[in-house]
Short mmCIF file of N, CA, C and O in Angstrom, two decimals:
data_model
loop_
_atom_site.label_atom_id
_atom_site.label_comp_id
_atom_site.label_asym_id
_atom_site.label_seq_id
_atom_site.Cartn_x
_atom_site.Cartn_y
_atom_site.Cartn_z
N MET A 1 114.02 -50.90 134.46
CA MET A 1 112.64 -50.77 134.08
C MET A 1 112.15 -49.41 134.56
O MET A 1 112.56 -48.93 135.61
N ASP A 2 111.28 -48.78 133.76
CA ASP A 2 110.74 -47.47 134.11
C ASP A 2 109.23 -47.55 134.30
O ASP A 2 108.55 -48.27 133.57
N LEU A 3 108.73 -46.79 135.26
CA LEU A 3 107.30 -46.64 135.50
C LEU A 3 106.95 -45.18 135.33
O LEU A 3 107.69 -44.30 135.77
N VAL A 4 105.82 -44.90 134.67
CA VAL A 4 105.38 -43.54 134.44
C VAL A 4 104.01 -43.36 135.09
O VAL A 4 103.13 -44.21 134.95
N GLY A 5 103.85 -42.25 135.79
CA GLY A 5 102.56 -41.97 136.42
C GLY A 5 102.57 -40.65 137.14
O GLY A 5 103.54 -39.90 137.12
N LYS A 6 101.46 -40.37 137.81
CA LYS A 6 101.28 -39.14 138.58
C LYS A 6 101.44 -39.48 140.05
O LYS A 6 100.90 -40.47 140.54
N ILE A 7 102.19 -38.64 140.77
CA ILE A 7 102.39 -38.88 142.21
C ILE A 7 101.06 -38.71 142.93
O ILE A 7 100.42 -37.67 142.86
N LYS A 8 100.65 -39.78 143.61
CA LYS A 8 99.41 -39.77 144.39
C LYS A 8 99.71 -39.54 145.87
O LYS A 8 99.01 -38.80 146.55
N ILE A 9 100.74 -40.21 146.38
CA ILE A 9 101.13 -40.10 147.79
C ILE A 9 102.65 -39.98 147.84
O ILE A 9 103.35 -40.70 147.13
N LEU A 10 103.14 -39.09 148.68
CA LEU A 10 104.58 -38.92 148.88
C LEU A 10 104.83 -38.90 150.38
O LEU A 10 104.54 -37.91 151.05
N ASN A 11 105.32 -40.01 150.91
CA ASN A 11 105.54 -40.14 152.34
C ASN A 11 106.90 -39.57 152.74
O ASN A 11 107.81 -39.48 151.92
N GLY A 12 107.02 -39.27 154.03
CA GLY A 12 108.29 -38.82 154.58
C GLY A 12 109.24 -40.00 154.78
O GLY A 12 108.87 -41.16 154.65
N THR A 13 110.47 -39.69 155.12
CA THR A 13 111.49 -40.71 155.35
C THR A 13 111.25 -41.39 156.69
O THR A 13 111.00 -40.74 157.70
N GLN A 14 111.31 -42.73 156.68
CA GLN A 14 111.19 -43.54 157.90
C GLN A 14 112.58 -44.08 158.24
O GLN A 14 113.32 -44.48 157.35
N VAL A 15 112.91 -44.08 159.52
CA VAL A 15 114.14 -44.71 159.99
C VAL A 15 113.74 -45.98 160.71
O VAL A 15 112.96 -45.93 161.68
N LEU A 16 114.23 -47.12 160.25
CA LEU A 16 113.83 -48.42 160.78
C LEU A 16 115.01 -49.15 161.40
O LEU A 16 116.12 -49.12 160.87
N GLY A 17 114.77 -49.81 162.51
CA GLY A 17 115.79 -50.63 163.15
C GLY A 17 116.86 -49.82 163.86
O GLY A 17 116.90 -48.60 163.81
N ASP A 18 117.75 -50.57 164.51
CA ASP A 18 118.81 -49.95 165.29
C ASP A 18 119.97 -49.44 164.44
O ASP A 18 120.75 -48.61 164.89
N ASN A 19 120.08 -49.94 163.21
CA ASN A 19 121.21 -49.54 162.37
C ASN A 19 120.91 -48.32 161.50
O ASN A 19 121.73 -47.92 160.69
N GLY A 20 119.72 -47.72 161.63
CA GLY A 20 119.39 -46.49 160.92
C GLY A 20 119.00 -46.66 159.47
O GLY A 20 119.17 -45.74 158.67
N PHE A 21 118.47 -47.81 159.11
CA PHE A 21 118.01 -48.04 157.73
C PHE A 21 116.92 -47.04 157.41
O PHE A 21 115.96 -46.86 158.16
N ARG A 22 117.06 -46.33 156.27
CA ARG A 22 116.10 -45.30 155.88
C ARG A 22 115.32 -45.75 154.66
O ARG A 22 115.87 -46.33 153.74
N LYS A 23 114.01 -45.42 154.67
CA LYS A 23 113.12 -45.78 153.56
C LYS A 23 112.12 -44.66 153.36
O LYS A 23 111.62 -44.07 154.32
N ARG A 24 111.82 -44.38 152.09
CA ARG A 24 110.80 -43.39 151.75
C ARG A 24 109.95 -43.97 150.63
O ARG A 24 110.48 -44.53 149.67
N GLU A 25 108.63 -43.85 150.76
CA GLU A 25 107.72 -44.46 149.80
C GLU A 25 106.95 -43.39 149.02
O GLU A 25 106.60 -42.35 149.56
N VAL A 26 106.72 -43.70 147.76
CA VAL A 26 105.90 -42.85 146.89
C VAL A 26 104.92 -43.78 146.17
O VAL A 26 105.26 -44.91 145.83
N VAL A 27 103.69 -43.31 145.99
CA VAL A 27 102.69 -44.05 145.23
C VAL A 27 102.41 -43.24 143.98
O VAL A 27 102.13 -42.04 144.06
N ILE A 28 102.51 -43.91 142.82
CA ILE A 28 102.15 -43.25 141.57
C ILE A 28 100.95 -43.97 140.97
O ILE A 28 100.76 -45.17 141.18
N THR A 29 100.15 -43.21 140.23
CA THR A 29 99.00 -43.76 139.53
C THR A 29 99.29 -43.70 138.04
O THR A 29 99.59 -42.63 137.50
N THR A 30 99.21 -44.86 137.39
CA THR A 30 99.48 -44.92 135.96
C THR A 30 98.31 -44.35 135.17
O THR A 30 97.19 -44.31 135.66
N ASP A 31 98.59 -43.94 133.95
CA ASP A 31 97.57 -43.37 133.07
C ASP A 31 97.28 -44.39 131.98
O ASP A 31 97.92 -44.40 130.93
N GLU A 32 96.35 -45.28 132.25
CA GLU A 32 95.96 -46.31 131.29
C GLU A 32 94.49 -46.64 131.50
O GLU A 32 93.85 -46.10 132.39
N LYS A 33 93.96 -47.51 130.68
CA LYS A 33 92.53 -47.84 130.76
C LYS A 33 92.14 -48.27 132.18
O LYS A 33 91.10 -47.87 132.69
N TYR A 34 92.96 -49.09 132.80
CA TYR A 34 92.74 -49.52 134.19
C TYR A 34 93.94 -49.03 135.01
O TYR A 34 94.92 -49.75 135.18
N PRO A 35 93.86 -47.79 135.53
CA PRO A 35 95.00 -47.22 136.26
C PRO A 35 95.42 -48.08 137.43
O PRO A 35 94.60 -48.69 138.12
N GLN A 36 96.72 -48.15 137.62
CA GLN A 36 97.31 -48.91 138.72
C GLN A 36 97.92 -47.93 139.72
O GLN A 36 98.49 -46.91 139.33
N HIS A 37 97.82 -48.25 140.99
CA HIS A 37 98.43 -47.46 142.06
C HIS A 37 99.62 -48.27 142.55
O HIS A 37 99.44 -49.32 143.19
N LEU A 38 100.83 -47.80 142.23
CA LEU A 38 102.05 -48.56 142.49
C LEU A 38 102.88 -47.91 143.58
O LEU A 38 103.21 -46.73 143.50
N LEU A 39 103.23 -48.71 144.58
CA LEU A 39 104.08 -48.27 145.68
C LEU A 39 105.53 -48.52 145.31
O LEU A 39 105.90 -49.65 144.97
N ILE A 40 106.35 -47.47 145.37
CA ILE A 40 107.77 -47.59 145.06
C ILE A 40 108.56 -47.12 146.27
O ILE A 40 108.27 -46.07 146.84
N GLU A 41 109.55 -47.91 146.66
CA GLU A 41 110.39 -47.58 147.81
C GLU A 41 111.72 -47.00 147.34
O GLU A 41 112.33 -47.51 146.40
N PHE A 42 112.15 -45.94 148.00
CA PHE A 42 113.50 -45.41 147.83
C PHE A 42 114.20 -45.64 149.16
O PHE A 42 113.62 -45.34 150.22
N THR A 43 115.41 -46.18 149.15
CA THR A 43 116.09 -46.52 150.40
C THR A 43 117.43 -45.80 150.52
O THR A 43 118.04 -45.40 149.53
N GLN A 44 117.85 -45.66 151.77
CA GLN A 44 119.13 -45.09 152.16
C GLN A 44 119.37 -43.73 151.48
O GLN A 44 118.55 -42.84 151.61
N ASP A 45 120.46 -43.56 150.74
CA ASP A 45 120.78 -42.26 150.14
C ASP A 45 119.83 -41.87 149.02
O ASP A 45 119.77 -40.71 148.64
N LYS A 46 119.05 -42.80 148.49
CA LYS A 46 118.09 -42.49 147.42
C LYS A 46 116.83 -41.78 147.96
O LYS A 46 116.06 -41.23 147.17
N CYS A 47 116.62 -41.76 149.27
CA CYS A 47 115.46 -41.07 149.86
C CYS A 47 115.44 -39.60 149.48
O CYS A 47 114.37 -39.04 149.24
N GLU A 48 116.61 -38.97 149.42
CA GLU A 48 116.69 -37.55 149.13
C GLU A 48 116.24 -37.21 147.70
O GLU A 48 115.93 -36.06 147.40
N LEU A 49 116.22 -38.19 146.81
CA LEU A 49 115.81 -37.93 145.43
C LEU A 49 114.37 -37.42 145.36
O LEU A 49 114.00 -36.74 144.40
N LEU A 50 113.55 -37.72 146.36
CA LEU A 50 112.15 -37.33 146.36
C LEU A 50 111.90 -35.94 146.94
O LEU A 50 110.78 -35.44 146.90
N ASN A 51 112.95 -35.30 147.45
CA ASN A 51 112.78 -34.01 148.15
C ASN A 51 112.17 -32.92 147.28
O ASN A 51 111.48 -32.05 147.80
N ASN A 52 112.42 -32.90 146.00
CA ASN A 52 111.96 -31.82 145.13
C ASN A 52 110.67 -32.14 144.39
O ASN A 52 110.35 -31.48 143.40
N TYR A 53 109.95 -33.14 144.84
CA TYR A 53 108.72 -33.57 144.17
C TYR A 53 107.51 -33.35 145.06
O TYR A 53 107.63 -33.25 146.28
N ALA A 54 106.33 -33.29 144.40
CA ALA A 54 105.09 -33.03 145.13
C ALA A 54 103.97 -33.87 144.53
O ALA A 54 104.04 -34.30 143.37
N VAL A 55 102.93 -34.07 145.32
CA VAL A 55 101.74 -34.78 144.86
C VAL A 55 101.18 -34.07 143.64
O VAL A 55 101.14 -32.84 143.59
N GLY A 56 100.77 -34.86 142.63
CA GLY A 56 100.18 -34.31 141.42
C GLY A 56 101.13 -34.19 140.25
O GLY A 56 100.69 -33.99 139.12
N GLN A 57 102.43 -34.31 140.49
CA GLN A 57 103.39 -34.19 139.39
C GLN A 57 103.47 -35.49 138.59
O GLN A 57 103.38 -36.59 139.15
N ASP A 58 103.66 -35.36 137.27
CA ASP A 58 103.87 -36.52 136.40
C ASP A 58 105.36 -36.84 136.40
O ASP A 58 106.19 -35.96 136.16
N VAL A 59 105.68 -38.11 136.67
CA VAL A 59 107.07 -38.51 136.80
C VAL A 59 107.34 -39.83 136.08
O VAL A 59 106.42 -40.59 135.78
N LYS A 60 108.62 -40.05 135.82
CA LYS A 60 109.10 -41.34 135.35
C LYS A 60 110.11 -41.82 136.40
O LYS A 60 111.04 -41.10 136.74
N ILE A 61 109.89 -43.02 136.91
CA ILE A 61 110.75 -43.57 137.95
C ILE A 61 111.42 -44.83 137.43
O ILE A 61 110.75 -45.74 136.93
N SER A 62 112.74 -44.87 137.54
CA SER A 62 113.50 -46.07 137.19
C SER A 62 113.55 -46.96 138.42
O SER A 62 113.86 -46.50 139.51
N ILE A 63 113.21 -48.24 138.21
CA ILE A 63 113.11 -49.16 139.34
C ILE A 63 113.88 -50.45 139.10
O ILE A 63 114.21 -50.80 137.96
N ASN A 64 114.14 -51.14 140.18
CA ASN A 64 114.58 -52.53 140.17
C ASN A 64 113.49 -53.32 140.87
O ASN A 64 112.91 -52.86 141.86
N LEU A 65 113.18 -54.49 140.36
CA LEU A 65 112.24 -55.39 141.03
C LEU A 65 113.02 -56.19 142.06
O LEU A 65 114.08 -56.74 141.76
N ARG A 66 112.49 -56.27 143.26
CA ARG A 66 113.14 -57.02 144.34
C ARG A 66 112.17 -58.07 144.85
O ARG A 66 110.97 -57.82 144.98
N GLY A 67 112.69 -59.23 145.15
CA GLY A 67 111.88 -60.30 145.73
C GLY A 67 112.66 -60.99 146.83
O GLY A 67 113.89 -61.06 146.78
N ARG A 68 111.96 -61.48 147.82
CA ARG A 68 112.64 -62.21 148.90
C ARG A 68 111.74 -63.32 149.42
O ARG A 68 110.52 -63.29 149.29
N GLU A 69 112.39 -64.27 150.00
CA GLU A 69 111.70 -65.43 150.59
C GLU A 69 111.80 -65.32 152.11
O GLU A 69 112.83 -64.94 152.65
N TRP A 70 110.70 -65.67 152.78
CA TRP A 70 110.68 -65.70 154.23
C TRP A 70 110.01 -67.01 154.64
O TRP A 70 108.96 -67.37 154.12
N ILE A 71 110.65 -67.72 155.55
CA ILE A 71 110.09 -68.98 156.07
C ILE A 71 109.41 -68.66 157.39
O ILE A 71 110.05 -68.21 158.34
N ASN A 72 108.08 -68.87 157.44
CA ASN A 72 107.34 -68.55 158.66
C ASN A 72 107.61 -69.59 159.74
O ASN A 72 108.26 -70.62 159.48
N PRO A 73 107.16 -69.36 160.99
CA PRO A 73 107.44 -70.30 162.09
C PRO A 73 106.92 -71.72 161.84
O PRO A 73 107.43 -72.68 162.41
N GLU A 74 105.92 -71.86 160.97
CA GLU A 74 105.41 -73.19 160.64
C GLU A 74 106.23 -73.87 159.55
O GLU A 74 105.92 -74.98 159.13
N GLY A 75 107.25 -73.19 159.04
CA GLY A 75 108.11 -73.76 158.01
C GLY A 75 107.61 -73.55 156.59
O GLY A 75 108.15 -74.13 155.65
N VAL A 76 106.60 -72.72 156.40
CA VAL A 76 106.05 -72.46 155.07
C VAL A 76 106.72 -71.23 154.47
O VAL A 76 106.84 -70.19 155.11
N ALA A 77 107.15 -71.36 153.23
CA ALA A 77 107.81 -70.25 152.54
C ALA A 77 106.78 -69.23 152.07
O ALA A 77 105.74 -69.59 151.51
N LYS A 78 107.08 -67.96 152.31
CA LYS A 78 106.27 -66.85 151.83
C LYS A 78 107.18 -65.98 150.96
O LYS A 78 108.38 -65.87 151.24
N TYR A 79 106.61 -65.35 149.95
CA TYR A 79 107.39 -64.54 149.02
C TYR A 79 106.85 -63.12 148.97
O TYR A 79 105.64 -62.91 148.96
N PHE A 80 107.77 -62.17 148.94
CA PHE A 80 107.42 -60.76 148.93
C PHE A 80 108.15 -60.07 147.78
O PHE A 80 109.31 -60.37 147.51
N ASN A 81 107.46 -59.17 147.11
CA ASN A 81 108.03 -58.40 146.01
C ASN A 81 107.94 -56.92 146.32
O ASN A 81 107.02 -56.48 147.02
N SER A 82 108.87 -56.15 145.77
CA SER A 82 108.81 -54.70 145.92
C SER A 82 109.45 -54.05 144.71
O SER A 82 110.25 -54.65 144.00
N PHE A 83 109.04 -52.79 144.49
CA PHE A 83 109.67 -51.95 143.46
C PHE A 83 110.62 -51.02 144.21
O PHE A 83 110.20 -50.28 145.09
N GLN A 84 111.89 -51.04 143.84
CA GLN A 84 112.86 -50.17 144.50
C GLN A 84 113.34 -49.12 143.51
O GLN A 84 113.95 -49.44 142.49
N GLY A 85 113.02 -47.85 143.80
CA GLY A 85 113.39 -46.75 142.92
C GLY A 85 114.84 -46.35 143.09
O GLY A 85 115.38 -46.40 144.18
N TRP A 86 115.45 -45.94 141.98
CA TRP A 86 116.84 -45.46 142.03
C TRP A 86 117.03 -44.18 141.23
O TRP A 86 118.08 -43.55 141.29
N ARG A 87 116.01 -43.77 140.47
CA ARG A 87 116.06 -42.49 139.75
C ARG A 87 114.64 -42.02 139.53
O ARG A 87 113.73 -42.82 139.35
N ILE A 88 114.45 -40.69 139.50
CA ILE A 88 113.14 -40.12 139.24
C ILE A 88 113.34 -38.86 138.42
O ILE A 88 114.31 -38.13 138.61
N GLU A 89 112.44 -38.63 137.46
CA GLU A 89 112.49 -37.40 136.69
C GLU A 89 111.10 -36.87 136.43
O GLU A 89 110.14 -37.62 136.31
N LEU A 90 111.02 -35.56 136.39
CA LEU A 90 109.77 -34.85 136.14
C LEU A 90 109.49 -34.93 134.64
O LEU A 90 110.35 -34.66 133.83
N LEU A 91 108.27 -35.31 134.26
CA LEU A 91 107.97 -35.49 132.85
C LEU A 91 107.60 -34.22 132.11
O LEU A 91 107.98 -34.04 130.97
N ASN A 92 106.88 -33.31 132.74
CA ASN A 92 106.40 -32.16 131.98
C ASN A 92 107.48 -31.15 131.65
O ASN A 92 107.29 -30.31 130.80
N THR A 93 108.66 -31.22 132.26
CA THR A 93 109.76 -30.33 131.88
C THR A 93 110.97 -31.12 131.41
O THR A 93 111.97 -30.54 131.03
N GLN A 94 110.87 -32.45 131.46
CA GLN A 94 111.99 -33.32 131.10
C GLN A 94 113.24 -33.00 131.93
O GLN A 94 114.34 -33.24 131.51
N GLU A 95 113.02 -32.44 133.11
CA GLU A 95 114.13 -32.11 133.99
C GLU A 95 114.44 -33.33 134.85
O GLU A 95 113.61 -33.79 135.60
N THR A 96 115.64 -33.85 134.74
CA THR A 96 116.04 -35.00 135.53
C THR A 96 116.52 -34.53 136.89
O THR A 96 117.36 -33.65 136.97
N MET A 97 115.98 -35.14 137.94
CA MET A 97 116.32 -34.71 139.29
C MET A 97 117.50 -35.48 139.87
O MET A 97 118.03 -35.11 140.89
N SER A 98 117.92 -36.56 139.24
CA SER A 98 119.09 -37.29 139.70
C SER A 98 119.72 -37.97 138.51
O SER A 98 119.06 -38.27 137.52
N ASN A 99 121.00 -38.18 138.60
CA ASN A 99 121.74 -38.81 137.50
C ASN A 99 121.38 -38.16 136.16
O ASN A 99 120.86 -38.82 135.26
N PRO A 100 121.64 -36.86 136.02
CA PRO A 100 121.22 -36.19 134.79
C PRO A 100 121.82 -36.82 133.55
O PRO A 100 122.96 -37.23 133.55
N VAL A 101 121.02 -36.87 132.53
CA VAL A 101 121.46 -37.37 131.23
C VAL A 101 121.56 -36.16 130.32
O VAL A 101 120.58 -35.43 130.14
N PRO A 102 122.74 -35.91 129.75
CA PRO A 102 122.86 -34.72 128.90
C PRO A 102 121.94 -34.82 127.68
O PRO A 102 121.83 -35.87 127.07
N GLN A 103 121.30 -33.71 127.36
CA GLN A 103 120.44 -33.65 126.18
C GLN A 103 121.30 -33.30 124.98
O GLN A 103 122.11 -32.38 125.04
N THR A 104 121.14 -34.01 123.89
CA THR A 104 121.91 -33.75 122.69
C THR A 104 120.98 -33.35 121.57
O THR A 104 119.82 -33.72 121.56
N GLU A 105 121.51 -32.58 120.64
CA GLU A 105 120.74 -32.18 119.48
C GLU A 105 120.53 -33.40 118.59
O GLU A 105 121.44 -34.21 118.43
N PRO A 106 119.37 -33.53 117.98
CA PRO A 106 119.17 -34.64 117.06
C PRO A 106 120.05 -34.46 115.83
O PRO A 106 120.30 -33.35 115.38
N ALA A 107 120.55 -35.57 115.32
CA ALA A 107 121.43 -35.52 114.16
C ALA A 107 120.65 -35.03 112.95
O ALA A 107 119.53 -35.44 112.70
N SER A 108 121.28 -34.16 112.19
CA SER A 108 120.67 -33.64 110.97
C SER A 108 121.27 -34.38 109.78
O SER A 108 122.49 -34.51 109.67
N PHE A 109 120.43 -34.86 108.91
CA PHE A 109 120.91 -35.59 107.74
C PHE A 109 120.89 -34.72 106.50
O PHE A 109 121.15 -35.18 105.41
N ILE A 110 120.60 -33.45 106.66
CA ILE A 110 120.61 -32.52 105.54
C ILE A 110 121.87 -31.68 105.67
O ILE A 110 122.09 -31.02 106.67
N ASP A 111 122.71 -31.72 104.64
CA ASP A 111 123.95 -30.98 104.67
C ASP A 111 123.81 -29.77 103.77
O ASP A 111 123.63 -29.91 102.56
N ASP A 112 123.89 -28.57 104.35
CA ASP A 112 123.76 -27.35 103.59
C ASP A 112 125.10 -26.81 103.10
O ASP A 112 125.18 -25.70 102.61
N ASP A 113 126.16 -27.59 103.24
CA ASP A 113 127.49 -27.15 102.84
C ASP A 113 127.66 -27.32 101.33
O ASP A 113 127.67 -28.45 100.83
N PRO A 114 127.79 -26.22 100.57
CA PRO A 114 127.92 -26.33 99.11
C PRO A 114 129.23 -26.96 98.68
O PRO A 114 129.37 -27.44 97.56
N ASP A 115 130.26 -26.98 99.57
CA ASP A 115 131.54 -27.57 99.22
C ASP A 115 131.57 -29.08 99.41
O ASP A 115 132.56 -29.73 99.08
N ASN A 116 130.49 -29.61 99.92
CA ASN A 116 130.43 -31.06 100.13
C ASN A 116 130.08 -31.71 98.80
O ASN A 116 129.01 -31.53 98.25
N ASP A 117 130.99 -32.52 98.27
CA ASP A 117 130.78 -33.12 96.95
C ASP A 117 130.38 -34.59 97.03
O ASP A 117 130.47 -35.31 96.04
N LEU A 118 129.95 -35.03 98.19
CA LEU A 118 129.51 -36.41 98.30
C LEU A 118 128.19 -36.58 97.56
O LEU A 118 127.33 -35.69 97.58
N PRO A 119 127.98 -37.72 96.88
CA PRO A 119 126.77 -37.91 96.09
C PRO A 119 125.53 -38.23 96.92
O PRO A 119 124.48 -38.47 96.37
N PHE A 120 125.62 -38.27 98.19
CA PHE A 120 124.44 -38.58 99.01
C PHE A 120 124.27 -37.61 100.13
O PHE A 120 125.07 -36.82 100.49
#
């Protein structure tokens, strides 16, 4: 799934716990009638994907939806959801900052070859 918006907040990398788990958060604001402010987490080696971005840039972020269950001390189940980013690209230059996708020329259906004798 992809989310498109303008970077509103770009946080630094946090190191959590004793095992060195790394997390970096970005907030984007969507461009729609009722704009949404969406928090997206990048974890571990994906934190570096945000290094070349700045507040105010228009981006497209590929995400996975994550959900988890937690049972509180009273035995009641609580549920948490998050957006986990795995790719980001700048929209105004179509420059992909990770996992580049090669750009190809659009197929032309007009054949200017006079030796082509196909009827279509």
